[in-house]
């Protein structure tokens, strides 16, 4: 699937972000990077080259960060597995180093406002398991009653926006562009201010 296809997940995400920051898509194009899910486990970037999957790239960006603030509208099982297996999470890819050494490289501050179906996962019979898992990983979780069409995150000073469908993260956009960063920070603040913090209990 090519990003030139106006209905592709990458094109939809580019258009969404351009509208959100009131920018001409052509002007913004050179300042953002996008990867979308292709057929099978491959993904295609804006140039049509093979690239990491959107979930894989998101896990990589988060794993490299000192701080993460995010709005998450739905859980993605593939992304959760990648984060659990990453060295930052002290997963299986530790090559003999201690769990403590790997956890030291995880983001020191993680605040996530779960909304939509992701917020629903924090309650109910399985909710306590999900909440405990988040606490164990050092995530300050908040439950927001509304919806969000996309995942929005500020990963250190980088804005990250993800489009998720029934199969997981369909496309991921990331950028250091100041206008997108300001929009991402304001969006995260708005959702967190309207959310209720949850505990592991």
Tab-separated table of C-alpha atoms in Angstrom:
chain	number	residue	atom	x	y	z
A	1	UNK	CA	0.000	0.000	0.000
A	2	UNK	CA	1.449	3.354	-0.982
A	3	UNK	CA	1.274	6.573	0.992
A	4	UNK	CA	0.213	8.229	-2.299
A	5	UNK	CA	-3.134	6.439	-1.960
A	6	UNK	CA	-5.359	9.089	-0.355
A	7	UNK	CA	-7.213	6.372	1.560
A	8	UNK	CA	-4.087	4.703	2.956
A	9	UNK	CA	-3.570	4.824	6.738
A	10	UNK	CA	-0.427	6.963	6.289
A	11	UNK	CA	-2.285	9.471	4.085
A	12	UNK	CA	-5.198	9.622	6.546
A	13	UNK	CA	-2.762	10.248	9.403
A	14	UNK	CA	-0.881	12.963	7.484
A	15	UNK	CA	-4.165	14.696	6.674
A	16	UNK	CA	-5.391	14.440	10.271
A	17	UNK	CA	-2.210	15.991	11.701
A	18	UNK	CA	-2.104	18.712	9.027
A	19	UNK	CA	-5.658	19.732	9.898
A	20	UNK	CA	-4.946	19.571	13.635
A	21	UNK	CA	-2.061	22.054	13.374
A	22	UNK	CA	-3.652	24.093	10.554
A	23	UNK	CA	-0.733	23.441	8.204
A	24	UNK	CA	-0.525	22.820	4.496
A	25	UNK	CA	0.133	19.068	4.078
A	26	UNK	CA	2.815	19.816	1.467
A	27	UNK	CA	4.659	22.141	3.879
A	28	UNK	CA	4.455	19.624	6.699
A	29	UNK	CA	5.526	16.654	4.545
A	30	UNK	CA	9.253	17.360	4.775
A	31	UNK	CA	9.158	17.671	8.557
A	32	UNK	CA	7.404	14.428	9.469
A	33	UNK	CA	8.130	10.731	9.110
A	34	UNK	CA	5.418	8.141	8.607
A	35	UNK	CA	5.378	4.361	8.472
A	36	UNK	CA	2.317	2.259	7.725
A	37	UNK	CA	1.507	-1.387	7.955
A	38	UNK	CA	1.806	-3.235	4.671
A	39	UNK	CA	0.761	-6.728	3.730
A	40	UNK	CA	1.868	-9.362	6.200
A	41	UNK	CA	4.430	-8.117	8.722
A	42	UNK	CA	6.054	-5.576	6.419
A	43	UNK	CA	5.365	-1.877	6.335
A	44	UNK	CA	5.985	0.821	3.792
A	45	UNK	CA	7.342	4.266	4.525
A	46	UNK	CA	6.584	7.429	2.563
A	47	UNK	CA	9.251	6.563	-0.030
A	48	UNK	CA	7.852	3.074	-0.490
A	49	UNK	CA	10.864	1.407	1.116
A	50	UNK	CA	10.582	-1.506	3.528
A	51	UNK	CA	10.535	-0.212	7.093
A	52	UNK	CA	9.732	-1.346	10.614
A	53	UNK	CA	6.094	-1.962	11.420
A	54	UNK	CA	4.268	0.949	13.054
A	55	UNK	CA	3.997	-0.963	16.358
A	56	UNK	CA	7.697	-1.832	16.198
A	57	UNK	CA	8.708	1.764	15.539
A	58	UNK	CA	6.472	3.012	18.362
A	59	UNK	CA	8.015	0.513	20.773
A	60	UNK	CA	11.482	1.661	19.661
A	61	UNK	CA	10.668	5.355	20.150
A	62	UNK	CA	9.189	4.724	23.602
A	63	UNK	CA	12.090	2.478	24.589
A	64	UNK	CA	14.589	5.249	23.800
A	65	UNK	CA	12.715	7.951	25.743
A	66	UNK	CA	13.191	9.436	29.212
A	67	UNK	CA	9.578	10.575	29.440
A	68	UNK	CA	6.326	9.721	27.715
A	69	UNK	CA	2.922	11.377	27.951
A	70	UNK	CA	0.187	9.827	25.828
A	71	UNK	CA	-3.477	9.503	24.981
A	72	UNK	CA	-4.326	5.911	24.022
A	73	UNK	CA	-7.770	5.047	22.587
A	74	UNK	CA	-7.281	1.283	22.300
A	75	UNK	CA	-4.918	-1.441	23.429
A	76	UNK	CA	-2.789	-3.099	20.782
A	77	UNK	CA	-1.691	-6.630	21.699
A	78	UNK	CA	1.284	-6.597	19.286
A	79	UNK	CA	2.589	-3.340	20.733
A	80	UNK	CA	2.170	-4.629	24.294
A	81	UNK	CA	4.167	-7.755	23.401
A	82	UNK	CA	6.921	-5.667	21.793
A	83	UNK	CA	7.178	-3.390	24.808
A	84	UNK	CA	7.275	-6.375	27.169
A	85	UNK	CA	10.020	-8.046	25.123
A	86	UNK	CA	12.109	-4.895	24.733
A	87	UNK	CA	15.320	-4.524	26.741
A	88	UNK	CA	13.872	-1.415	28.409
A	89	UNK	CA	11.138	-3.576	29.892
A	90	UNK	CA	13.598	-6.205	31.075
A	91	UNK	CA	12.104	-8.746	28.679
A	92	UNK	CA	13.598	-11.795	27.031
A	93	UNK	CA	16.116	-9.865	24.924
A	94	UNK	CA	18.395	-9.111	27.864
A	95	UNK	CA	21.533	-10.953	26.648
A	96	UNK	CA	22.463	-11.856	30.216
A	97	UNK	CA	22.289	-8.368	31.691
A	98	UNK	CA	20.250	-7.748	34.803
A	99	UNK	CA	16.592	-6.773	34.834
A	100	UNK	CA	17.561	-3.690	36.862
A	101	UNK	CA	20.007	-2.507	34.176
A	102	UNK	CA	17.351	-2.776	31.508
A	103	UNK	CA	14.670	-1.098	33.598
A	104	UNK	CA	17.096	1.805	34.117
A	105	UNK	CA	16.851	2.481	30.371
A	106	UNK	CA	13.020	2.561	30.379
A	107	UNK	CA	11.268	5.932	30.397
A	108	UNK	CA	11.505	7.410	33.893
A	109	UNK	CA	8.152	9.166	33.646
A	110	UNK	CA	5.190	7.644	31.820
A	111	UNK	CA	1.695	9.143	32.055
A	112	UNK	CA	-1.049	7.709	29.883
A	113	UNK	CA	-4.665	8.776	29.541
A	114	UNK	CA	-6.602	5.727	28.369
A	115	UNK	CA	-9.797	6.619	26.540
A	116	UNK	CA	-12.370	4.800	24.431
A	117	UNK	CA	-12.047	1.012	24.421
A	118	UNK	CA	-8.659	1.260	26.170
A	119	UNK	CA	-10.331	2.955	29.147
A	120	UNK	CA	-12.899	0.156	29.220
A	121	UNK	CA	-10.076	-2.364	29.652
A	122	UNK	CA	-9.134	-0.716	32.951
A	123	UNK	CA	-12.430	-1.768	34.524
A	124	UNK	CA	-14.367	-4.989	34.698
A	125	UNK	CA	-13.138	-8.436	35.708
A	126	UNK	CA	-9.770	-8.176	33.942
A	127	UNK	CA	-9.276	-4.515	34.826
A	128	UNK	CA	-7.331	-5.192	38.008
A	129	UNK	CA	-4.830	-7.321	36.074
A	130	UNK	CA	-4.305	-4.583	33.498
A	131	UNK	CA	-3.985	-1.899	36.174
A	132	UNK	CA	-1.482	-3.960	38.157
A	133	UNK	CA	0.591	-4.592	35.016
A	134	UNK	CA	0.703	-0.856	34.315
A	135	UNK	CA	1.763	-0.060	37.885
A	136	UNK	CA	4.449	-2.762	37.744
A	137	UNK	CA	5.885	-1.074	34.648
A	138	UNK	CA	5.887	2.362	36.259
A	139	UNK	CA	3.011	3.745	34.196
A	140	UNK	CA	0.831	6.449	35.766
A	141	UNK	CA	-2.510	5.490	34.235
A	142	UNK	CA	-5.572	7.713	33.903
A	143	UNK	CA	-9.065	6.788	32.751
A	144	UNK	CA	-10.781	9.235	30.392
A	145	UNK	CA	-14.496	8.875	29.660
A	146	UNK	CA	-14.399	10.191	26.088
A	147	UNK	CA	-12.892	9.084	22.791
A	148	UNK	CA	-9.895	9.945	20.650
A	149	UNK	CA	-9.593	9.131	16.935
A	150	UNK	CA	-5.834	8.589	17.237
A	151	UNK	CA	-3.090	7.813	19.715
A	152	UNK	CA	-1.209	11.014	20.567
A	153	UNK	CA	2.060	11.055	22.485
A	154	UNK	CA	4.878	13.334	23.449
A	155	UNK	CA	7.946	11.100	23.611
A	156	UNK	CA	10.624	13.345	25.114
A	157	UNK	CA	10.431	16.314	22.709
A	158	UNK	CA	9.066	14.320	19.775
A	159	UNK	CA	5.409	14.194	18.799
A	160	UNK	CA	4.104	10.750	17.895
A	161	UNK	CA	0.657	10.078	16.421
A	162	UNK	CA	-0.742	6.624	15.682
A	163	UNK	CA	-3.752	5.418	13.751
A	164	UNK	CA	-5.112	2.147	15.125
A	165	UNK	CA	-7.609	-0.235	13.564
A	166	UNK	CA	-8.904	-3.701	14.394
A	167	UNK	CA	-5.552	-5.228	13.444
A	168	UNK	CA	-3.407	-2.919	15.572
A	169	UNK	CA	-1.334	0.157	14.738
A	170	UNK	CA	-2.019	0.824	11.048
A	171	UNK	CA	0.196	3.906	10.683
A	172	UNK	CA	2.579	5.915	12.838
A	173	UNK	CA	3.762	9.497	12.371
A	174	UNK	CA	6.574	11.113	14.349
A	175	UNK	CA	8.203	14.526	14.158
A	176	UNK	CA	10.219	17.196	15.954
A	177	UNK	CA	8.182	19.920	14.231
A	178	UNK	CA	7.316	22.577	16.867
A	179	UNK	CA	3.704	23.055	15.760
A	180	UNK	CA	2.966	19.329	15.959
A	181	UNK	CA	4.794	19.053	19.296
A	182	UNK	CA	2.732	21.914	20.735
A	183	UNK	CA	-0.489	20.344	19.491
A	184	UNK	CA	0.477	16.914	20.910
A	185	UNK	CA	1.403	18.422	24.286
A	186	UNK	CA	-1.857	20.400	24.460
A	187	UNK	CA	-3.885	17.336	23.470
A	188	UNK	CA	-2.265	15.165	26.130
A	189	UNK	CA	-2.773	17.891	28.735
A	190	UNK	CA	-6.453	18.256	27.835
A	191	UNK	CA	-7.137	14.530	28.156
A	192	UNK	CA	-5.124	14.133	31.361
A	193	UNK	CA	-6.860	17.115	32.971
A	194	UNK	CA	-10.242	15.492	32.262
A	195	UNK	CA	-9.187	12.003	33.359
A	196	UNK	CA	-9.229	10.170	36.675
A	197	UNK	CA	-6.067	8.501	37.904
A	198	UNK	CA	-6.337	4.753	38.408
A	199	UNK	CA	-4.403	2.520	40.800
A	200	UNK	CA	-3.252	-1.059	40.632
A	201	UNK	CA	-5.857	-2.184	43.170
